Amino acid sequence: MQSQKEVKKTRTLVSGIQPTGKLTLGNYIGALRQFVKLQDELEDTELFIFIADLHAITTPQDRVELRKNIRSVAALYLACGLDPAKVNLFIQSEVIEHTMLSYIMESTAYVGEMERMTQYKDKKGKQMEGIRTSLLTYPALMAADILLYDAHIVPIGDDQKQHLELTRNLATRFNSLYGETFVVPEGFYPETGARIKSLTEPDKKMSKSDENQKSYILLLDDLAIIRNKIKSAVTDSDTKIKYDLKKKAGISNLLTIYASLTDLSIKEIEKKYENSNYATFKSDLAEIVVDSIRPIQKRYFEIINDIKLDQILTEGAERARFVAQRKMQKVYKKIGLGRIK
Ligand code: AMP
Ligand code: TRP
């Protein structure tokens, strides 16, 4: 199966997800589901999707939790429909070439470029001391993740746009310094409306790092809790189920979730609930969310302790390593590192 993949594919897709905390409905709609769609649509493309565990240690992590999260995120990817026959799923730290190319990228990037990254500035601002060097150099590792596989397409959220731009600059700079080596990748951003907001503060994004547990839905939340979270989602005092981001952020967010999980457009949903009320709408939405999540949880609990999961990750890492090793040899040669082979 692996070699078949190799023959037919002429393009490459790379994406990663950090194993920090638990995955939310926002991650599912904004990232995981997109990967599943892409794996089915892009027949000429080889997919490399990895758990970015090295990225996670840019901030302190508990050893036991980290290990658990890595496995859990991998199982959730598969539970959400990622097909190991179509995707190379692996753990970043198991392919040493990511770290190797990261150093080369640090030796291509300028300190000023790293310091300009808004995510770094935000995270640094929140943490007063003990800021790790890797938090600053993080985009070099991300560039390595992408360039190692000559990715043409990189599905990411808007928050990663700046890191992708830097990756493109580094690829171009390296190519002009040492000769054509890397493909300059394109970002791929999910359709508009795929940004899911907090259920309690609908101006903010739904995030697993939010302190208020009612603000997000975890893919592994108890189904009864999920229903409750939807039903108690913050809405306005009006009664109309109408999409209006400015005046009705809460309802607009719920409409976005509804549309994302069904084949209906927002307009069609508005029409359907024209003469209805918030309670009915929320109760219907709660069932839609639960119906989407129930099969994911079922598959998750089947796979999480199964040796098959280890086999998938081992095979994914082997294929990734094969491609990455070839690339690193080329990179070392172009730069003039080591001896001539
Ligand atoms: P994060 O959980 O922030 O590491 O993000 C992992 C992936 O999920 C990225 O592609 C994000 O853009 C996506 N994502 C995270 N939160 C949301 C959200 N609330 N709505 C849509 N996509 C999201
Ligand atoms: N930095 C990304 C995030 O926080 C995760 C990530 C790491 C990634 N390496 C990547 C995404 C390479 C795309 C490609 O969401």
Short mmCIF file of N, CA and C in Angstrom, two decimals, residues 25-197:
data_model
loop_
_atom_site.label_atom_id
_atom_site.label_comp_id
_atom_site.label_asym_id
_atom_site.label_seq_id
_atom_site.Cartn_x
_atom_site.Cartn_y
_atom_site.Cartn_z
N LEU A 25 -14.70 20.94 19.43
CA LEU A 25 -15.56 20.98 18.25
C LEU A 25 -14.97 21.96 17.23
N GLY A 26 -14.33 23.02 17.70
CA GLY A 26 -13.67 23.99 16.81
C GLY A 26 -12.55 23.32 16.03
N ASN A 27 -11.73 22.53 16.70
CA ASN A 27 -10.67 21.79 16.01
C ASN A 27 -11.26 20.84 14.97
N TYR A 28 -12.37 20.20 15.35
CA TYR A 28 -13.00 19.24 14.44
C TYR A 28 -13.48 19.93 13.17
N ILE A 29 -14.24 21.02 13.35
CA ILE A 29 -14.81 21.71 12.19
C ILE A 29 -13.72 22.44 11.40
N GLY A 30 -12.79 23.07 12.12
CA GLY A 30 -11.78 23.90 11.46
C GLY A 30 -10.58 23.13 10.93
N ALA A 31 -10.31 21.96 11.47
CA ALA A 31 -9.09 21.27 11.05
C ALA A 31 -9.32 19.81 10.69
N LEU A 32 -9.71 19.01 11.67
CA LEU A 32 -9.79 17.55 11.44
C LEU A 32 -10.71 17.18 10.28
N ARG A 33 -11.89 17.81 10.26
CA ARG A 33 -12.84 17.46 9.20
C ARG A 33 -12.33 17.89 7.83
N GLN A 34 -11.57 18.99 7.84
CA GLN A 34 -10.99 19.46 6.57
C GLN A 34 -9.99 18.44 6.03
N PHE A 35 -9.21 17.86 6.94
CA PHE A 35 -8.23 16.86 6.50
C PHE A 35 -8.93 15.67 5.87
N VAL A 36 -10.03 15.27 6.50
CA VAL A 36 -10.77 14.11 5.99
C VAL A 36 -11.31 14.41 4.60
N LYS A 37 -11.82 15.63 4.42
CA LYS A 37 -12.33 16.03 3.11
C LYS A 37 -11.20 16.02 2.08
N LEU A 38 -10.09 16.60 2.48
CA LEU A 38 -8.96 16.71 1.55
C LEU A 38 -8.41 15.34 1.15
N GLN A 39 -8.36 14.42 2.10
CA GLN A 39 -7.80 13.09 1.78
C GLN A 39 -8.63 12.42 0.69
N ASP A 40 -9.94 12.72 0.66
CA ASP A 40 -10.81 12.12 -0.34
C ASP A 40 -10.78 12.88 -1.66
N GLU A 41 -10.56 14.19 -1.57
CA GLU A 41 -10.62 15.02 -2.78
C GLU A 41 -9.32 15.04 -3.57
N LEU A 42 -8.20 15.07 -2.86
CA LEU A 42 -6.91 15.28 -3.54
C LEU A 42 -6.26 13.95 -3.90
N GLU A 43 -6.67 13.42 -5.02
CA GLU A 43 -6.17 12.08 -5.37
C GLU A 43 -4.71 12.06 -5.79
N ASP A 44 -4.22 13.20 -6.28
CA ASP A 44 -2.84 13.23 -6.77
C ASP A 44 -1.86 13.66 -5.66
N THR A 45 -2.38 13.77 -4.43
CA THR A 45 -1.57 14.36 -3.36
C THR A 45 -1.27 13.36 -2.25
N GLU A 46 -0.02 13.29 -1.85
CA GLU A 46 0.33 12.45 -0.69
C GLU A 46 0.20 13.31 0.57
N LEU A 47 -0.45 12.78 1.58
CA LEU A 47 -0.69 13.55 2.80
C LEU A 47 0.21 13.10 3.94
N PHE A 48 0.84 14.08 4.58
CA PHE A 48 1.62 13.84 5.79
C PHE A 48 0.98 14.65 6.91
N ILE A 49 0.40 13.95 7.87
CA ILE A 49 -0.23 14.65 8.98
C ILE A 49 0.39 14.13 10.27
N PHE A 50 0.84 15.06 11.10
CA PHE A 50 1.58 14.61 12.27
C PHE A 50 1.12 15.29 13.56
N ILE A 51 1.45 14.63 14.65
CA ILE A 51 1.19 15.18 15.97
C ILE A 51 2.44 15.97 16.35
N ALA A 52 2.29 17.29 16.49
CA ALA A 52 3.44 18.17 16.68
C ALA A 52 3.86 18.20 18.14
N ASP A 53 4.42 17.08 18.61
CA ASP A 53 4.78 17.01 20.04
C ASP A 53 5.99 17.88 20.38
N LEU A 54 6.90 18.06 19.41
CA LEU A 54 8.05 18.94 19.68
C LEU A 54 7.59 20.38 19.86
N HIS A 55 6.57 20.76 19.12
CA HIS A 55 6.03 22.11 19.27
C HIS A 55 5.43 22.32 20.66
N ALA A 56 4.88 21.23 21.21
CA ALA A 56 4.21 21.35 22.50
C ALA A 56 5.17 21.78 23.61
N ILE A 57 6.45 21.36 23.51
CA ILE A 57 7.36 21.67 24.61
C ILE A 57 7.99 23.07 24.52
N THR A 58 7.44 23.91 23.65
CA THR A 58 7.85 25.32 23.68
C THR A 58 7.32 25.97 24.96
N THR A 59 6.31 25.34 25.55
CA THR A 59 5.83 25.75 26.88
C THR A 59 5.85 24.50 27.78
N PRO A 60 5.91 24.66 29.10
CA PRO A 60 6.04 23.49 29.98
C PRO A 60 4.87 22.50 29.84
N GLN A 61 5.19 21.23 29.84
CA GLN A 61 4.17 20.17 29.75
C GLN A 61 4.44 19.13 30.82
N ASP A 62 3.38 18.53 31.29
CA ASP A 62 3.52 17.40 32.21
C ASP A 62 3.79 16.14 31.37
N ARG A 63 4.82 15.39 31.79
CA ARG A 63 5.27 14.22 31.02
C ARG A 63 4.15 13.20 30.76
N VAL A 64 3.43 12.88 31.81
CA VAL A 64 2.38 11.86 31.70
C VAL A 64 1.24 12.37 30.80
N GLU A 65 0.86 13.61 31.02
CA GLU A 65 -0.20 14.23 30.23
C GLU A 65 0.17 14.30 28.76
N LEU A 66 1.42 14.70 28.50
CA LEU A 66 1.88 14.86 27.12
C LEU A 66 1.76 13.54 26.37
N ARG A 67 2.30 12.48 26.99
CA ARG A 67 2.24 11.14 26.39
C ARG A 67 0.80 10.74 26.08
N LYS A 68 -0.06 11.02 27.07
CA LYS A 68 -1.47 10.64 26.92
C LYS A 68 -2.11 11.43 25.77
N ASN A 69 -1.79 12.72 25.73
CA ASN A 69 -2.38 13.57 24.70
C ASN A 69 -1.93 13.20 23.30
N ILE A 70 -0.66 12.83 23.17
CA ILE A 70 -0.15 12.46 21.84
C ILE A 70 -0.97 11.30 21.29
N ARG A 71 -1.15 10.28 22.13
CA ARG A 71 -1.89 9.10 21.70
C ARG A 71 -3.36 9.43 21.45
N SER A 72 -3.89 10.24 22.33
CA SER A 72 -5.30 10.60 22.24
C SER A 72 -5.59 11.40 20.96
N VAL A 73 -4.71 12.34 20.64
CA VAL A 73 -4.90 13.14 19.43
C VAL A 73 -4.80 12.25 18.19
N ALA A 74 -3.85 11.33 18.19
CA ALA A 74 -3.70 10.41 17.06
C ALA A 74 -4.97 9.58 16.89
N ALA A 75 -5.49 9.06 18.00
CA ALA A 75 -6.71 8.24 17.93
C ALA A 75 -7.90 9.07 17.47
N LEU A 76 -7.94 10.33 17.90
CA LEU A 76 -9.05 11.19 17.49
C LEU A 76 -9.01 11.50 16.01
N TYR A 77 -7.81 11.70 15.49
CA TYR A 77 -7.67 11.90 14.04
C TYR A 77 -8.32 10.75 13.29
N LEU A 78 -7.97 9.53 13.72
CA LEU A 78 -8.50 8.35 13.04
C LEU A 78 -10.00 8.22 13.28
N ALA A 79 -10.43 8.51 14.51
CA ALA A 79 -11.85 8.42 14.83
C ALA A 79 -12.67 9.40 14.00
N CYS A 80 -12.07 10.52 13.64
CA CYS A 80 -12.78 11.53 12.85
C CYS A 80 -12.79 11.18 11.37
N GLY A 81 -12.15 10.08 11.02
CA GLY A 81 -12.27 9.62 9.63
C GLY A 81 -10.99 9.67 8.82
N LEU A 82 -9.89 10.02 9.45
CA LEU A 82 -8.64 10.01 8.71
C LEU A 82 -8.30 8.55 8.37
N ASP A 83 -7.96 8.31 7.12
CA ASP A 83 -7.78 6.94 6.64
C ASP A 83 -6.29 6.65 6.46
N PRO A 84 -5.75 5.73 7.26
CA PRO A 84 -4.31 5.46 7.19
C PRO A 84 -3.87 4.91 5.83
N ALA A 85 -4.83 4.47 5.02
CA ALA A 85 -4.46 4.03 3.67
C ALA A 85 -4.21 5.23 2.77
N LYS A 86 -4.72 6.38 3.19
CA LYS A 86 -4.59 7.59 2.36
C LYS A 86 -3.64 8.61 2.96
N VAL A 87 -3.38 8.47 4.26
CA VAL A 87 -2.61 9.50 4.95
C VAL A 87 -1.45 8.88 5.73
N ASN A 88 -0.30 9.52 5.70
CA ASN A 88 0.79 9.10 6.58
C ASN A 88 0.62 9.85 7.88
N LEU A 89 0.16 9.16 8.90
CA LEU A 89 -0.05 9.77 10.21
C LEU A 89 1.11 9.38 11.11
N PHE A 90 1.76 10.37 11.71
CA PHE A 90 2.93 10.03 12.53
C PHE A 90 3.16 11.06 13.62
N ILE A 91 4.11 10.74 14.49
CA ILE A 91 4.45 11.63 15.59
C ILE A 91 5.76 12.36 15.23
N GLN A 92 5.71 13.66 15.30
CA GLN A 92 6.82 14.51 14.86
C GLN A 92 8.18 14.09 15.44
N SER A 93 8.23 13.85 16.76
CA SER A 93 9.52 13.58 17.40
C SER A 93 10.10 12.23 16.99
N GLU A 94 9.29 11.39 16.35
CA GLU A 94 9.79 10.08 15.91
C GLU A 94 10.50 10.16 14.56
N VAL A 95 10.47 11.34 13.96
CA VAL A 95 11.19 11.53 12.69
C VAL A 95 12.22 12.64 12.95
N ILE A 96 13.44 12.21 13.26
CA ILE A 96 14.49 13.10 13.76
C ILE A 96 14.83 14.23 12.78
N GLU A 97 14.53 13.98 11.49
CA GLU A 97 14.85 14.99 10.46
C GLU A 97 14.14 16.33 10.70
N HIS A 98 13.01 16.30 11.40
CA HIS A 98 12.33 17.57 11.71
C HIS A 98 13.26 18.48 12.52
N THR A 99 13.92 17.88 13.49
CA THR A 99 14.83 18.65 14.35
C THR A 99 16.06 19.09 13.56
N MET A 100 16.52 18.21 12.69
CA MET A 100 17.71 18.54 11.89
C MET A 100 17.45 19.73 10.96
N LEU A 101 16.33 19.68 10.26
CA LEU A 101 16.05 20.77 9.33
C LEU A 101 15.68 22.05 10.08
N SER A 102 15.13 21.87 11.28
CA SER A 102 14.78 23.04 12.08
C SER A 102 16.03 23.89 12.34
N TYR A 103 17.13 23.20 12.66
CA TYR A 103 18.38 23.94 12.91
C TYR A 103 18.85 24.65 11.64
N ILE A 104 18.70 23.99 10.51
CA ILE A 104 19.07 24.61 9.24
C ILE A 104 18.19 25.85 8.98
N MET A 105 16.93 25.73 9.34
CA MET A 105 16.01 26.87 9.16
C MET A 105 16.38 28.02 10.10
N GLU A 106 16.84 27.67 11.31
CA GLU A 106 17.32 28.71 12.23
C GLU A 106 18.53 29.40 11.63
N SER A 107 19.27 28.66 10.85
CA SER A 107 20.46 29.23 10.21
C SER A 107 20.13 29.87 8.87
N THR A 108 18.86 29.97 8.58
CA THR A 108 18.41 30.66 7.36
C THR A 108 17.62 31.91 7.76
N ALA A 109 16.94 31.81 8.91
CA ALA A 109 16.08 32.92 9.36
C ALA A 109 16.87 33.95 10.15
N TYR A 110 16.34 35.16 10.22
CA TYR A 110 16.95 36.22 11.02
C TYR A 110 16.20 36.36 12.35
N VAL A 111 16.93 36.74 13.39
CA VAL A 111 16.32 36.89 14.71
C VAL A 111 15.13 37.86 14.64
N GLY A 112 15.32 38.94 13.89
CA GLY A 112 14.26 39.95 13.77
C GLY A 112 12.96 39.36 13.24
N GLU A 113 13.09 38.44 12.31
CA GLU A 113 11.89 37.80 11.73
C GLU A 113 11.13 37.02 12.80
N MET A 114 11.89 36.31 13.61
CA MET A 114 11.27 35.50 14.67
C MET A 114 10.59 36.40 15.70
N GLU A 115 11.27 37.47 16.06
CA GLU A 115 10.75 38.38 17.09
C GLU A 115 9.48 39.11 16.64
N ARG A 116 9.30 39.20 15.33
CA ARG A 116 8.12 39.88 14.79
C ARG A 116 6.85 39.04 14.82
N MET A 117 6.98 37.75 15.05
CA MET A 117 5.81 36.86 14.99
C MET A 117 4.81 37.22 16.09
N THR A 118 3.57 37.47 15.71
CA THR A 118 2.58 37.92 16.70
C THR A 118 2.26 36.84 17.72
N GLN A 119 2.26 35.58 17.29
CA GLN A 119 1.95 34.52 18.26
C GLN A 119 3.02 34.49 19.37
N TYR A 120 4.27 34.68 18.98
CA TYR A 120 5.36 34.73 19.97
C TYR A 120 5.16 35.89 20.93
N LYS A 121 4.85 37.05 20.35
CA LYS A 121 4.68 38.24 21.19
C LYS A 121 3.51 38.06 22.16
N ASP A 122 2.41 37.47 21.66
CA ASP A 122 1.24 37.20 22.52
C ASP A 122 1.59 36.26 23.65
N LYS A 123 2.21 35.13 23.28
CA LYS A 123 2.50 34.11 24.29
C LYS A 123 3.53 34.61 25.30
N LYS A 124 4.49 35.35 24.79
CA LYS A 124 5.53 35.91 25.66
C LYS A 124 4.91 36.90 26.64
N GLY A 125 3.97 37.66 26.13
CA GLY A 125 3.30 38.66 26.96
C GLY A 125 2.55 38.04 28.13
N LYS A 126 2.02 36.84 27.90
CA LYS A 126 1.22 36.17 28.95
C LYS A 126 2.09 35.52 30.02
N GLN A 127 3.32 35.23 29.65
CA GLN A 127 4.20 34.49 30.56
C GLN A 127 5.36 35.41 30.91
N MET A 128 5.55 35.68 32.19
CA MET A 128 6.54 36.68 32.55
C MET A 128 7.97 36.16 32.54
N GLU A 129 8.16 34.97 33.06
CA GLU A 129 9.54 34.47 33.11
C GLU A 129 9.62 33.04 32.61
N GLY A 130 10.84 32.59 32.42
CA GLY A 130 11.03 31.21 31.96
C GLY A 130 10.56 31.00 30.54
N ILE A 131 10.64 32.04 29.71
CA ILE A 131 10.25 31.87 28.31
C ILE A 131 11.33 31.08 27.59
N ARG A 132 10.92 29.98 27.02
CA ARG A 132 11.89 29.09 26.40
C ARG A 132 12.35 29.62 25.04
N THR A 133 13.63 29.36 24.74
CA THR A 133 14.18 29.80 23.46
C THR A 133 13.36 29.24 22.30
N SER A 134 12.87 28.00 22.49
CA SER A 134 12.12 27.35 21.40
C SER A 134 10.80 28.05 21.10
N LEU A 135 10.29 28.83 22.07
CA LEU A 135 9.07 29.59 21.78
C LEU A 135 9.37 30.65 20.71
N LEU A 136 10.58 31.18 20.77
CA LEU A 136 11.00 32.15 19.76
C LEU A 136 11.32 31.47 18.43
N THR A 137 12.00 30.34 18.50
CA THR A 137 12.46 29.70 17.24
C THR A 137 11.42 28.75 16.63
N TYR A 138 10.30 28.62 17.30
CA TYR A 138 9.21 27.75 16.87
C TYR A 138 8.90 27.80 15.36
N PRO A 139 8.85 29.00 14.74
CA PRO A 139 8.54 29.00 13.31
C PRO A 139 9.60 28.30 12.44
N ALA A 140 10.83 28.18 12.96
CA ALA A 140 11.87 27.47 12.20
C ALA A 140 11.53 25.98 12.16
N LEU A 141 11.03 25.47 13.28
CA LEU A 141 10.61 24.07 13.33
C LEU A 141 9.39 23.85 12.43
N MET A 142 8.49 24.81 12.47
CA MET A 142 7.29 24.68 11.63
C MET A 142 7.68 24.72 10.14
N ALA A 143 8.61 25.58 9.79
CA ALA A 143 9.09 25.63 8.40
C ALA A 143 9.72 24.30 8.03
N ALA A 144 10.50 23.74 8.95
CA ALA A 144 11.14 22.44 8.69
C ALA A 144 10.09 21.36 8.44
N ASP A 145 9.04 21.35 9.30
CA ASP A 145 7.96 20.36 9.15
C ASP A 145 7.41 20.35 7.73
N ILE A 146 7.30 21.55 7.19
CA ILE A 146 6.63 21.72 5.91
C ILE A 146 7.59 21.45 4.74
N LEU A 147 8.79 22.03 4.83
CA LEU A 147 9.73 21.98 3.69
C LEU A 147 10.37 20.60 3.53
N LEU A 148 10.45 19.88 4.63
CA LEU A 148 11.02 18.53 4.62
C LEU A 148 10.34 17.64 3.58
N TYR A 149 9.05 17.84 3.40
CA TYR A 149 8.25 16.96 2.51
C TYR A 149 7.91 17.65 1.19
N ASP A 150 8.52 18.81 0.94
CA ASP A 150 8.19 19.57 -0.27
C ASP A 150 6.69 19.79 -0.40
N ALA A 151 6.08 20.21 0.69
CA ALA A 151 4.63 20.41 0.68
C ALA A 151 4.23 21.48 -0.33
N HIS A 152 3.21 21.18 -1.11
CA HIS A 152 2.61 22.18 -2.00
C HIS A 152 1.50 22.90 -1.26
N ILE A 153 0.82 22.15 -0.41
CA ILE A 153 -0.35 22.72 0.25
C ILE A 153 -0.35 22.42 1.76
N VAL A 154 -0.66 23.46 2.52
CA VAL A 154 -0.61 23.36 3.99
C VAL A 154 -1.92 23.88 4.58
N PRO A 155 -2.82 22.98 4.97
CA PRO A 155 -4.07 23.46 5.58
C PRO A 155 -3.82 23.94 7.01
N ILE A 156 -4.19 25.16 7.30
CA ILE A 156 -3.96 25.75 8.62
C ILE A 156 -5.07 26.75 8.95
N GLY A 157 -5.13 27.12 10.20
CA GLY A 157 -6.05 28.18 10.60
C GLY A 157 -5.40 29.54 10.36
N ASP A 158 -6.23 30.59 10.40
CA ASP A 158 -5.72 31.96 10.15
C ASP A 158 -4.56 32.30 11.09
N ASP A 159 -4.63 31.78 12.31
CA ASP A 159 -3.61 32.11 13.30
C ASP A 159 -2.21 31.64 12.89
N GLN A 160 -2.15 30.76 11.90
CA GLN A 160 -0.85 30.23 11.48
C GLN A 160 -0.35 30.88 10.17
N LYS A 161 -1.12 31.85 9.69
CA LYS A 161 -0.83 32.48 8.40
C LYS A 161 0.57 33.10 8.38
N GLN A 162 0.90 33.80 9.46
CA GLN A 162 2.18 34.49 9.53
C GLN A 162 3.34 33.48 9.52
N HIS A 163 3.15 32.36 10.20
CA HIS A 163 4.19 31.33 10.21
C HIS A 163 4.37 30.72 8.82
N LEU A 164 3.29 30.60 8.10
CA LEU A 164 3.40 30.05 6.75
C LEU A 164 4.10 31.04 5.81
N GLU A 165 3.79 32.31 5.98
CA GLU A 165 4.47 33.34 5.17
C GLU A 165 5.98 33.29 5.41
N LEU A 166 6.35 33.14 6.68
CA LEU A 166 7.77 33.04 7.01
C LEU A 166 8.38 31.79 6.36
N THR A 167 7.64 30.70 6.42
CA THR A 167 8.11 29.46 5.78
C THR A 167 8.39 29.69 4.30
N ARG A 168 7.47 30.38 3.64
CA ARG A 168 7.64 30.67 2.20
C ARG A 168 8.91 31.52 1.98
N ASN A 169 9.09 32.52 2.86
CA ASN A 169 10.28 33.37 2.74
C ASN A 169 11.55 32.56 2.94
N LEU A 170 11.53 31.65 3.93
CA LEU A 170 12.73 30.86 4.21
C LEU A 170 13.04 29.92 3.05
N ALA A 171 12.01 29.33 2.47
CA ALA A 171 12.20 28.43 1.33
C ALA A 171 12.84 29.20 0.17
N THR A 172 12.29 30.38 -0.08
CA THR A 172 12.80 31.19 -1.18
C THR A 172 14.24 31.63 -0.92
N ARG A 173 14.49 32.04 0.32
CA ARG A 173 15.84 32.49 0.67
C ARG A 173 16.85 31.35 0.54
N PHE A 174 16.48 30.18 1.07
CA PHE A 174 17.37 29.03 0.99
C PHE A 174 17.65 28.69 -0.48
N ASN A 175 16.59 28.68 -1.27
CA ASN A 175 16.74 28.34 -2.70
C ASN A 175 17.68 29.31 -3.40
N SER A 176 17.60 30.59 -3.02
CA SER A 176 18.46 31.53 -3.74
C SER A 176 19.88 31.51 -3.18
N LEU A 177 20.04 31.13 -1.91
CA LEU A 177 21.39 31.03 -1.33
C LEU A 177 22.15 29.80 -1.84
N TYR A 178 21.43 28.67 -1.90
CA TYR A 178 22.11 27.40 -2.15
C TYR A 178 21.67 26.68 -3.42
N GLY A 179 20.72 27.26 -4.13
CA GLY A 179 20.19 26.59 -5.33
C GLY A 179 18.88 25.90 -5.01
N GLU A 180 18.09 25.70 -6.07
CA GLU A 180 16.73 25.15 -5.95
C GLU A 180 16.69 23.89 -5.08
N THR A 181 16.02 23.96 -3.94
CA THR A 181 15.97 22.80 -3.02
C THR A 181 14.55 22.53 -2.54
N PHE A 182 13.84 23.59 -2.18
CA PHE A 182 12.52 23.40 -1.56
C PHE A 182 11.38 23.92 -2.44
N VAL A 183 10.25 23.24 -2.36
CA VAL A 183 9.02 23.75 -2.94
C VAL A 183 8.52 24.88 -2.04
N VAL A 184 8.08 25.98 -2.64
CA VAL A 184 7.51 27.07 -1.83
C VAL A 184 6.02 26.75 -1.62
N PRO A 185 5.61 26.50 -0.38
CA PRO A 185 4.24 26.00 -0.14
C PRO A 185 3.16 27.07 -0.16
N GLU A 186 1.94 26.63 -0.40
CA GLU A 186 0.78 27.52 -0.35
C GLU A 186 -0.04 27.17 0.88
N GLY A 187 -0.57 28.18 1.55
CA GLY A 187 -1.48 27.92 2.67
C GLY A 187 -2.85 27.55 2.14
N PHE A 188 -3.57 26.77 2.88
CA PHE A 188 -4.95 26.44 2.51
C PHE A 188 -5.82 26.72 3.71
N TYR A 189 -6.76 27.65 3.55
CA TYR A 189 -7.58 28.07 4.67
C TYR A 189 -9.01 27.59 4.47
N PRO A 190 -9.58 26.94 5.48
CA PRO A 190 -10.95 26.45 5.34
C PRO A 190 -11.90 27.58 5.00
N GLU A 191 -13.01 27.20 4.36
CA GLU A 191 -14.01 28.21 3.93
C GLU A 191 -14.37 29.14 5.09
N THR A 192 -14.82 30.32 4.72
CA THR A 192 -15.19 31.30 5.75
C THR A 192 -16.34 30.74 6.58
N GLY A 193 -16.40 31.14 7.79
CA GLY A 193 -17.47 30.65 8.66
C GLY A 193 -17.04 29.45 9.45
N ALA A 194 -15.87 28.91 9.13
CA ALA A 194 -15.41 27.73 9.83
C ALA A 194 -14.71 28.07 11.15
N ARG A 195 -14.73 29.35 11.49
CA ARG A 195 -14.10 29.74 12.75
C ARG A 195 -15.16 29.66 13.86
N ILE A 196 -15.05 28.66 14.69
CA ILE A 196 -16.06 28.45 15.72
C ILE A 196 -15.70 29.28 16.96
N LYS A 197 -16.72 29.94 17.51
CA LYS A 197 -16.49 30.85 18.63
C LYS A 197 -16.86 30.20 19.97
#
